Each structure stands twice: as structure tokens, then as C-alpha cells.
Amino acid sequence: MPSYDYDLFVIGAGSGGVRAARISAAHGAKVAIAEEHRVGGTCVIRGCVPKKLLVYGAHFAEDLRDAARFGWEVPDQCAFDWQRLRDNVLGEVDRLNNAYKQTLTNHGVEIIHSRATVFGPHSVKLADGREVSAKTILIATGARPHIPSCPGHEHGITSNEIFHLDTLPKRILIAGAGYIANEFAGIFQEFGTKVTLINRTDVILRGYDESIRDRLLQISMTKGIDFRFHAEFRDISRGDDGSLTVEMMGHDPITVDCVLFATGRVPNTEGLGLENAGVEIDEKGAVKVDAQNRSTCDSIYAVGDVTNRVQLTPVAIREGQAFADTVFGDKPTTVDYDCIPSAVFSHPPMAGVGMTESEAKEKLGSVKVYTSDFRAMKNVLAERNERALYKMVCDGANGKVVGLHMIGPDAPEILQAAAVAVKAGLTKDQFDQTVALHPSMAEELVLLK
Ligand code: NDP
């Protein structure tokens, strides 16, 4: 039997890699994990976590405006201090980074602060030239922002840099119309920045239910976000005053202080040495894996965004857990990708699970759709003319709820609980048998017409 330095060597300490390392070690494996940046990965360091904290910070803009209607004396001009919020958020990221490192250490996982590349089916090379061997290698290197190639693209930033801005931009142009674009459009709009969002098509949040994303578009436009569709970058140039002028096809040029690229993410496989072990990648650069997360090399596995299956943290965590249980826990496990709930932390937020109305019509033919279009009680008193929309999509043949989609205050919180019922295959009748919890927004789920 050949002997190796480690049972498992994980490349990348993000959500998937950390879970896989920790659980494999708990199953008795000798584990090392290499990370070239900071332990925690995109979600913790430069993604979901700091973004959600900015969303909370941004929401105070509305709460402060609404407070007067609820009897509070609030000065007409409330000042917002970007640097204070930024530093507090980065402080929380530091705390989580340390907590992640502590968890790994507590489980006996060796953390190697270095870039690591695959050198062979059982060997890895570190940045200092050292070579280490492992019975199994796990690729969990995640993904990075895609930057469109246009002259002057180097003047733009991505979600990696946005959390570190020195000052709050007065004008921002956001390229893309997906998750990151709509989330940051809402955040900066609430902070008082003039936001322009441009996209190559006229579809925002492709994949979400049409009615829900139309509602977000309408509310965002009412709030003052400027959308420019069918726009493609031609050039970005920096003026003497530091401003950026963006030329695009089909639209007039625009001058801003910051350009944010939010045009998708690409798997981090470049320069990883995968060819040294016969690990195949697909046309998008993602590691090809089977249901057990095994690549085309028997001793190398991959989980998370680098496999470009579903680019969501909880999915990467499940894949990391399934890998560890299968390979080191003697408990073969595969991830169930059906009915994964997701949310966009826009202003207001939206969330969905299961099939959209058009998907259901295409797949099932006969479909019944129930909606509730309402103004949250709080918005009524606040004189905030912003309507929520809930939509339930049911299989026409048996009433089974196959999709649930919503936009409105706390939609992600409400949807997570409702997703349990959708995943369990409940019918519209079974939803209706539950007595409404009044007064709440969630009660609409059992009162849908
Ligand atoms: P998305 O895939 O959500 O959206 C990408 C946007 O960029 C789309 O509007 C797309 O246009 C446009 N686009 C894609 N490629 C190009 C290109 N080559 N040139 C110009 N425009 C382009 O990507 P994001 O970057 O917003 O987010 C990446 C992933 O991260 C998401 O898919 C999601 O899985 C995850 N994420 C999840 C969050 C959450 O759960 N709340 C939050 C943030 C990120 P079109 O659709 O018209 O083709």
C-alpha cells in the first residue's frame, strides 16, 4: 500500500472545502487544506455575508423615512457614514474568518496558507515548490467574477472590491442584471448613490418567475434606478477628475464614479494543473464530476462553484458533506438538487422555489396559478406605495404545489419555511387547511386565490 502525507488534501477553504475538510477529519482522516486568500471563501469574505450586512444597512434609509408615520421624530436630513458601516462589516468578516480557522484547527485540519496546484493524481505542489502527497484530493476553488473584455475594463471593479471602497460613489454603473447587479443596485440606491444598471439583454434575473422579476423592475424604476437594456460596452475611459465615462452600443455615454461588473462568475480552474492528473473540464471551465463529486481522475473530487452546478453556498456545503460522508464516512450520499430555494436580497427582496409558471406550463401542460398582490400592512401605514406579490404554481392534474415565488418584505424568511412544504410535495388544499396566522404577510400563503 502506498503511503501518503495526507488522506485528504483540499484546495480552497470556502464553504464547500471547509465543510468537506472538517467532516472528513471528524470521520478520522488526516486532512490538510490550502487557501491562497482568506479562510471562509467567497460567501464569508466577499459575498453573501458582507452583502447581507450592507442590505441591512441600506434598509435603514427606508425605515428612517417610514419612522415618522409611526410617531418617531426623525431629523429631515439623516447622515449616512459609509466608512463606518464598511469598517464594521469588515470587522465582522474578520471575526468569521477567525471562527472558520478555529473550527478547522479544532477538528485537527492543517491549514496551509498557500496557493496549491495539482501535480499528479495524488500530488499537490505548493507555492514554495514543496510537493505533498494525498490519497484523495478535493478541488474546492470556487469561482471568480467574469469581466467582459472591452477597452478600459481595468477601470471597473467587481464584487471582490466593492466592500472596500474608500468612499461612497455618487454615481455608479452596474453591468449585468443578475443576483449581484440587482442586490447592489438596491444597496447603493438606498445609500443615495445614483444607480444605472446596464445589461446586454432586456431580461433581469433570468430564471426567476416573470411576474416577480417584473415587479422588482417596476419597483426599482419607481425608486429611481435607471435601467438600460440591450447595451454593450464599447469603452471605459478615466477623466482627469477621476470619473469614468462609459461608451456603449445603443445608448448615450454615461459618466460615473464607479463601474461594477456583475456579469456572472467563472469556475477557478485556470492554472490549477488539472491536466497533470487527467481531470477534465467542460466548455465553461468547470470540473466535470459525477453524482459522487468524483472527477475524471479516480482520486480527485470537486465540490462547489468550481463544478458550476448550482452556484449557491448551501449547495456547496451539502456537496462537501456528501463527499466527506461518501469517501471517509462509509455512508454513500448524493445531493438532491430538486426544489432548491433561492433569494435575491434586492429592495424589496424576492425568493422562489420550484418551477416558474412558464417552466411548469412547458413541463406539465396543465397548470393552476394562484396569486396574491397586496400591500404589506406596514407599507400601508407608512404610505409606501409598494406592493408585494406571491405566486403559487400547482400541477393542474393533482393540485400539488410545484413552485412558489414571492417579492415583498421578508420574502426570503417566509419562503425558506414554505419551501419545506413544497419540497414535501404538499397540495394547494393542504396549504389551505392550515389556519392563517393573522396579521402577517405569510398568511397570504394559505389564502391564495
Ligand atoms: P448572474 O448569473 O446572476 O447574472 C449575470 C448577469 O450578467 C446576467 O444579467 C447576464 O445577462 C449578464 N452577463 C452574463 N455574461 C455576460 C457577458 N459575457 N457580458 C455581459 N453580460 C453578461 O451572475 P452574478 O454575477 O450576478 O452572480 C453570480 C452567481 O453568484 C449567481 O448566479 C448566483 O448563483 C450567485 N449569487 C447568489 C446570490 C444569492 O443567493 N442571493 C447573491 C449573489 C450571487 P443575461 O441574463 O441577459 O444573459
Coordinates of N, CA, C and O in Angstrom, one line a residue, residues 147-250:
I147 N -15.2 39.3 -16.2 CA -15.1 40.7 -16.6 C -15.2 40.7 -18.1 O -14.3 40.1 -18.8
P148 N -16.2 41.4 -18.7 CA -16.3 41.5 -20.1 C -15.0 42.1 -20.7 O -14.5 43.1 -20.1
S149 N -14.6 41.7 -21.8 CA -13.4 42.3 -22.4 C -13.8 43.5 -23.3 O -14.3 43.3 -24.3
C150 N -13.5 44.6 -22.8 CA -13.7 45.8 -23.6 C -12.6 46.8 -23.2 O -12.0 46.7 -22.1
P151 N -12.2 47.7 -24.1 CA -11.1 48.6 -23.7 C -11.5 49.4 -22.5 O -12.6 49.9 -22.3
G152 N -10.5 49.4 -21.5 CA -10.7 50.2 -20.3 C -11.4 49.4 -19.2 O -11.8 49.9 -18.1
H153 N -11.6 48.1 -19.4 CA -12.3 47.3 -18.4 C -11.6 47.3 -17.1 O -12.1 47.1 -16.0
E154 N -10.2 47.6 -17.1 CA -9.4 47.6 -15.9 C -9.9 48.7 -14.9 O -9.5 48.7 -13.8
H155 N -10.6 49.7 -15.4 CA -11.1 50.8 -14.6 C -12.3 50.3 -13.7 O -12.7 51.0 -12.8
G156 N -12.9 49.2 -14.1 CA -14.1 48.7 -13.3 C -13.6 47.9 -12.1 O -12.5 47.4 -12.0
I157 N -14.6 47.6 -11.3 CA -14.3 46.7 -10.1 C -15.3 45.6 -10.1 O -16.3 45.6 -11.0
T158 N -15.2 44.6 -9.3 CA -16.1 43.5 -9.2 C -16.6 43.4 -7.7 O -16.2 44.3 -6.8
S159 N -17.4 42.4 -7.4 CA -17.9 42.3 -6.1 C -16.7 42.0 -5.1 O -16.9 42.1 -3.9
N160 N -15.6 41.6 -5.6 CA -14.4 41.4 -4.7 C -14.0 42.7 -4.1 O -13.5 42.7 -2.9
E161 N -14.1 43.8 -4.8 CA -13.5 45.1 -4.3 C -14.6 46.0 -3.7 O -14.3 46.9 -3.0
I162 N -15.8 45.7 -4.0 CA -16.9 46.7 -3.7 C -17.0 46.9 -2.1 O -17.4 48.0 -1.7
F163 N -16.6 45.9 -1.4 CA -16.8 46.0 0.1 C -15.7 46.9 0.7 O -15.7 47.2 1.9
H164 N -14.7 47.3 -0.1 CA -13.5 48.0 0.4 C -13.5 49.4 -0.1 O -12.5 50.1 0.1
L165 N -14.5 49.9 -0.8 CA -14.4 51.3 -1.4 C -14.1 52.3 -0.3 O -14.6 52.3 0.8
D166 N -13.2 53.2 -0.7 CA -12.7 54.3 0.2 C -13.9 55.2 0.5 O -14.1 55.7 1.6
T167 N -14.6 55.6 -0.6 CA -15.8 56.5 -0.4 C -17.0 55.9 -1.1 O -16.9 55.1 -2.0
L168 N -18.1 56.4 -0.7 CA -19.4 56.0 -1.4 C -19.5 56.8 -2.7 O -19.4 58.0 -2.7
P169 N -19.6 56.0 -3.8 CA -19.7 56.7 -5.1 C -21.0 57.5 -5.2 O -22.0 57.1 -4.7
K170 N -20.9 58.7 -5.8 CA -22.1 59.5 -6.1 C -22.9 58.9 -7.2 O -24.1 58.9 -7.2
R171 N -22.2 58.3 -8.2 CA -22.8 57.7 -9.3 C -22.2 56.4 -9.6 O -20.9 56.3 -9.6
I172 N -23.0 55.3 -9.8 CA -22.4 54.0 -10.1 C -23.1 53.4 -11.3 O -24.3 53.6 -11.5
L173 N -22.3 52.7 -12.1 CA -22.9 52.0 -13.2 C -22.6 50.5 -12.9 O -21.5 50.1 -12.6
I174 N -23.7 49.8 -12.9 CA -23.6 48.3 -12.7 C -23.9 47.6 -13.9 O -24.9 47.8 -14.6
A175 N -22.9 46.7 -14.3 CA -23.1 45.9 -15.6 C -23.6 44.5 -15.2 O -23.0 43.9 -14.3
G176 N -24.7 44.1 -15.8 CA -25.3 42.8 -15.5 C -26.7 43.1 -14.9 O -27.0 44.2 -14.4
A177 N -27.5 42.0 -14.9 CA -28.8 42.2 -14.3 C -29.2 40.9 -13.6 O -30.4 40.6 -13.5
G178 N -28.2 40.3 -13.0 CA -28.5 39.1 -12.2 C -28.5 39.4 -10.7 O -28.9 40.5 -10.3
Y179 N -28.2 38.4 -9.9 CA -28.2 38.5 -8.5 C -27.4 39.7 -8.0 O -27.9 40.6 -7.3
I180 N -26.1 39.7 -8.3 CA -25.2 40.7 -7.8 C -25.6 42.1 -8.2 O -25.7 43.0 -7.4
A181 N -26.0 42.2 -9.5 CA -26.3 43.5 -10.0 C -27.5 44.1 -9.3 O -27.5 45.3 -8.8
N182 N -28.6 43.3 -9.2 CA -29.8 43.8 -8.5 C -29.7 44.0 -7.0 O -30.2 44.9 -6.5
E183 N -28.9 43.2 -6.4 CA -28.6 43.4 -5.0 C -27.9 44.7 -4.7 O -28.3 45.5 -3.9
F184 N -26.8 44.9 -5.4 CA -26.0 46.1 -5.2 C -26.7 47.4 -5.8 O -26.5 48.5 -5.2
A185 N -27.6 47.2 -6.8 CA -28.4 48.4 -7.3 C -29.2 48.8 -6.1 O -29.3 50.0 -5.8
G186 N -29.9 47.9 -5.4 CA -30.8 48.3 -4.3 C -30.0 48.9 -3.1 O -30.4 49.9 -2.6
I187 N -28.8 48.3 -2.8 CA -28.0 48.8 -1.7 C -27.6 50.2 -2.0 O -27.8 51.1 -1.2
F188 N -27.0 50.5 -3.2 CA -26.4 51.8 -3.4 C -27.5 52.8 -3.6 O -27.4 54.0 -3.2
Q189 N -28.7 52.4 -4.2 CA -29.8 53.3 -4.3 C -30.2 53.8 -3.0 O -30.5 55.0 -2.8
E190 N -30.3 52.9 -2.0 CA -30.8 53.3 -0.6 C -29.7 54.2 0.0 O -30.1 55.1 0.8
F191 N -28.5 54.0 -0.3 CA -27.4 54.9 0.3 C -27.4 56.3 -0.3 O -26.6 57.2 0.1
G192 N -28.2 56.5 -1.4 CA -28.2 57.8 -2.0 C -27.4 57.9 -3.3 O -27.3 59.0 -3.9
T193 N -26.8 56.9 -3.7 CA -26.0 56.9 -5.0 C -26.9 56.9 -6.2 O -27.9 56.2 -6.2
K194 N -26.6 57.5 -7.2 CA -27.3 57.5 -8.5 C -26.9 56.2 -9.2 O -25.8 56.0 -9.6
V195 N -27.9 55.3 -9.4 CA -27.5 53.9 -9.9 C -28.1 53.8 -11.3 O -29.2 54.0 -11.6
T196 N -27.2 53.3 -12.2 CA -27.6 52.9 -13.6 C -27.2 51.5 -13.8 O -26.0 51.1 -13.5
L197 N -28.1 50.7 -14.2 CA -27.9 49.3 -14.4 C -28.0 49.0 -15.9 O -29.0 49.4 -16.5
I198 N -26.9 48.4 -16.5 CA -27.0 48.1 -17.9 C -26.8 46.6 -18.2 O -26.1 45.9 -17.5
N199 N -27.6 46.1 -19.1 CA -27.5 44.7 -19.5 C -27.5 44.5 -21.0 O -28.1 45.3 -21.7
R200 N -26.9 43.4 -21.4 CA -26.8 43.1 -22.8 C -28.2 42.7 -23.4 O -28.4 42.8 -24.6
T201 N -29.1 42.1 -22.5 CA -30.4 41.8 -23.0 C -31.4 42.7 -22.2 O -31.0 43.6 -21.5
D202 N -32.7 42.3 -22.3 CA -33.7 43.1 -21.5 C -34.3 42.2 -20.4 O -35.4 42.5 -19.9
V203 N -33.6 41.2 -20.1 CA -34.1 40.2 -19.0 C -33.3 40.5 -17.7 O -32.1 40.4 -17.7
I204 N -34.0 40.7 -16.6 CA -33.3 40.8 -15.4 C -33.6 39.4 -14.7 O -34.6 38.8 -14.9
L205 N -32.6 39.0 -13.9 CA -32.7 37.8 -13.1 C -33.3 36.6 -13.9 O -34.3 36.0 -13.4
R206 N -32.7 36.3 -15.0 CA -33.1 35.2 -15.8 C -33.3 33.9 -14.9 O -32.5 33.7 -14.0
G207 N -34.4 33.2 -15.1 CA -34.6 32.0 -14.3 C -35.6 32.2 -13.2 O -36.3 31.3 -12.8
Y208 N -35.8 33.5 -12.8 CA -36.9 33.7 -11.8 C -38.2 33.9 -12.5 O -38.3 34.2 -13.7
D209 N -39.3 33.8 -11.7 CA -40.6 33.9 -12.3 C -40.9 35.3 -12.9 O -40.5 36.3 -12.3
E210 N -41.4 35.3 -14.1 CA -41.6 36.5 -14.9 C -42.3 37.6 -14.1 O -41.9 38.8 -14.1
S211 N -43.4 37.2 -13.4 CA -44.2 38.3 -12.8 C -43.5 38.9 -11.6 O -43.6 40.1 -11.3
I212 N -42.7 38.0 -10.9 CA -41.9 38.5 -9.7 C -40.8 39.5 -10.2 O -40.6 40.5 -9.6
R213 N -40.1 39.1 -11.2 CA -39.0 40.0 -11.6 C -39.5 41.2 -12.3 O -38.9 42.3 -12.2
D214 N -40.7 41.1 -13.0 CA -41.3 42.4 -13.5 C -41.7 43.3 -12.4 O -41.5 44.5 -12.5
R215 N -42.1 42.8 -11.3 CA -42.5 43.6 -10.1 C -41.2 44.3 -9.6 O -41.3 45.5 -9.2
L216 N -40.1 43.5 -9.5 CA -38.9 44.1 -9.0 C -38.4 45.3 -9.9 O -38.0 46.3 -9.5
L217 N -38.5 45.0 -11.2 CA -38.1 46.0 -12.2 C -39.0 47.3 -12.0 O -38.4 48.4 -12.0
Q218 N -40.3 47.1 -11.9 CA -41.2 48.3 -11.7 C -40.9 49.0 -10.5 O -40.8 50.3 -10.5
I219 N -40.7 48.3 -9.3 CA -40.4 49.0 -8.1 C -39.0 49.7 -8.1 O -38.9 50.8 -7.7
S220 N -38.1 49.0 -8.7 CA -36.7 49.6 -8.8 C -36.7 50.9 -9.6 O -36.1 51.9 -9.3
M221 N -37.5 50.9 -10.7 CA -37.6 52.0 -11.6 C -38.2 53.2 -10.8 O -37.8 54.3 -10.9
T222 N -39.3 52.8 -10.1 CA -40.0 53.9 -9.3 C -39.1 54.5 -8.3 O -39.2 55.7 -8.0
K223 N -38.2 53.7 -7.7 CA -37.2 54.2 -6.7 C -36.2 55.1 -7.4 O -35.4 55.7 -6.7
G224 N -36.0 55.0 -8.7 CA -35.1 55.9 -9.4 C -33.9 55.2 -10.0 O -33.0 55.9 -10.5
I225 N -33.9 53.9 -9.9 CA -32.8 53.1 -10.6 C -33.0 53.2 -12.1 O -34.1 53.0 -12.6
D226 N -31.9 53.6 -12.8 CA -32.0 53.8 -14.3 C -31.6 52.5 -15.0 O -30.4 52.0 -14.8
F227 N -32.5 51.8 -15.7 CA -32.1 50.6 -16.4 C -31.9 50.9 -17.9 O -32.6 51.6 -18.5
R228 N -30.8 50.4 -18.4 CA -30.5 50.5 -19.8 C -30.3 49.1 -20.4 O -29.3 48.4 -20.0
F229 N -31.2 48.7 -21.3 CA -31.1 47.3 -21.8 C -30.6 47.3 -23.2 O -30.5 48.3 -23.9
H230 N -30.2 46.1 -23.7 CA -29.6 45.9 -25.0 C -28.4 46.9 -25.1 O -28.2 47.5 -26.1
A231 N -27.6 46.9 -24.1 CA -26.4 47.8 -24.1 C -25.2 47.0 -24.0 O -25.1 46.1 -23.1
E232 N -24.2 47.2 -24.8 CA -23.0 46.5 -24.7 C -21.8 47.5 -24.6 O -21.8 48.5 -25.3
F233 N -20.9 47.2 -23.7 CA -19.7 48.1 -23.5 C -19.0 48.3 -24.8 O -18.7 47.3 -25.6
R234 N -18.5 49.5 -25.1 CA -17.6 49.8 -26.2 C -16.3 50.2 -25.6 O -15.2 49.8 -26.0
D235 N -16.3 51.0 -24.5 CA -15.1 51.6 -24.0 C -15.3 52.2 -22.6 O -16.4 52.8 -22.4
I236 N -14.4 52.1 -21.7 CA -14.4 52.8 -20.5 C -13.2 53.7 -20.3 O -12.0 53.1 -20.5
S237 N -13.3 55.0 -20.1 CA -12.1 55.8 -20.0 C -12.2 56.7 -18.7 O -13.3 57.0 -18.3
R238 N -11.0 56.9 -18.2 CA -11.0 57.7 -16.9 C -10.6 59.2 -17.3 O -9.7 59.5 -18.0
G239 N -11.4 60.1 -16.7 CA -11.2 61.5 -16.9 C -10.2 62.1 -15.9 O -9.8 61.4 -15.0
D240 N -9.7 63.3 -16.1 CA -8.7 63.9 -15.2 C -9.3 64.0 -13.8 O -8.5 64.0 -12.8
D241 N -10.6 64.2 -13.7 CA -11.2 64.3 -12.3 C -11.4 62.9 -11.7 O -12.0 62.8 -10.6
G242 N -11.0 61.9 -12.3 CA -11.2 60.5 -11.7 C -12.5 59.8 -12.2 O -12.7 58.6 -11.9
S243 N -13.4 60.6 -12.8 CA -14.6 60.0 -13.2 C -14.4 59.0 -14.4 O -13.4 59.1 -15.1
L244 N -15.4 58.2 -14.6 CA -15.3 57.2 -15.7 C -16.4 57.4 -16.7 O -17.6 57.5 -16.3
T245 N -16.0 57.5 -17.9 CA -17.0 57.6 -19.0 C -17.2 56.3 -19.7 O -16.2 55.7 -20.2
V246 N -18.4 55.8 -19.7 CA -18.7 54.5 -20.3 C -19.4 54.7 -21.7 O -20.5 55.4 -21.7
E247 N -18.8 54.2 -22.7 CA -19.4 54.3 -24.0 C -20.0 52.9 -24.3 O -19.4 51.9 -24.0
M248 N -21.3 52.9 -24.8 CA -21.9 51.6 -25.0 C -22.7 51.7 -26.3 O -23.1 52.7 -26.7
M249 N -22.9 50.5 -26.9 CA -23.7 50.5 -28.1 C -25.2 50.6 -27.8 O -25.7 50.1 -26.8
G250 N -25.9 51.4 -28.6 CA -27.3 51.5 -28.4 C -27.8 52.6 -27.4 O -29.0 52.8 -27.2

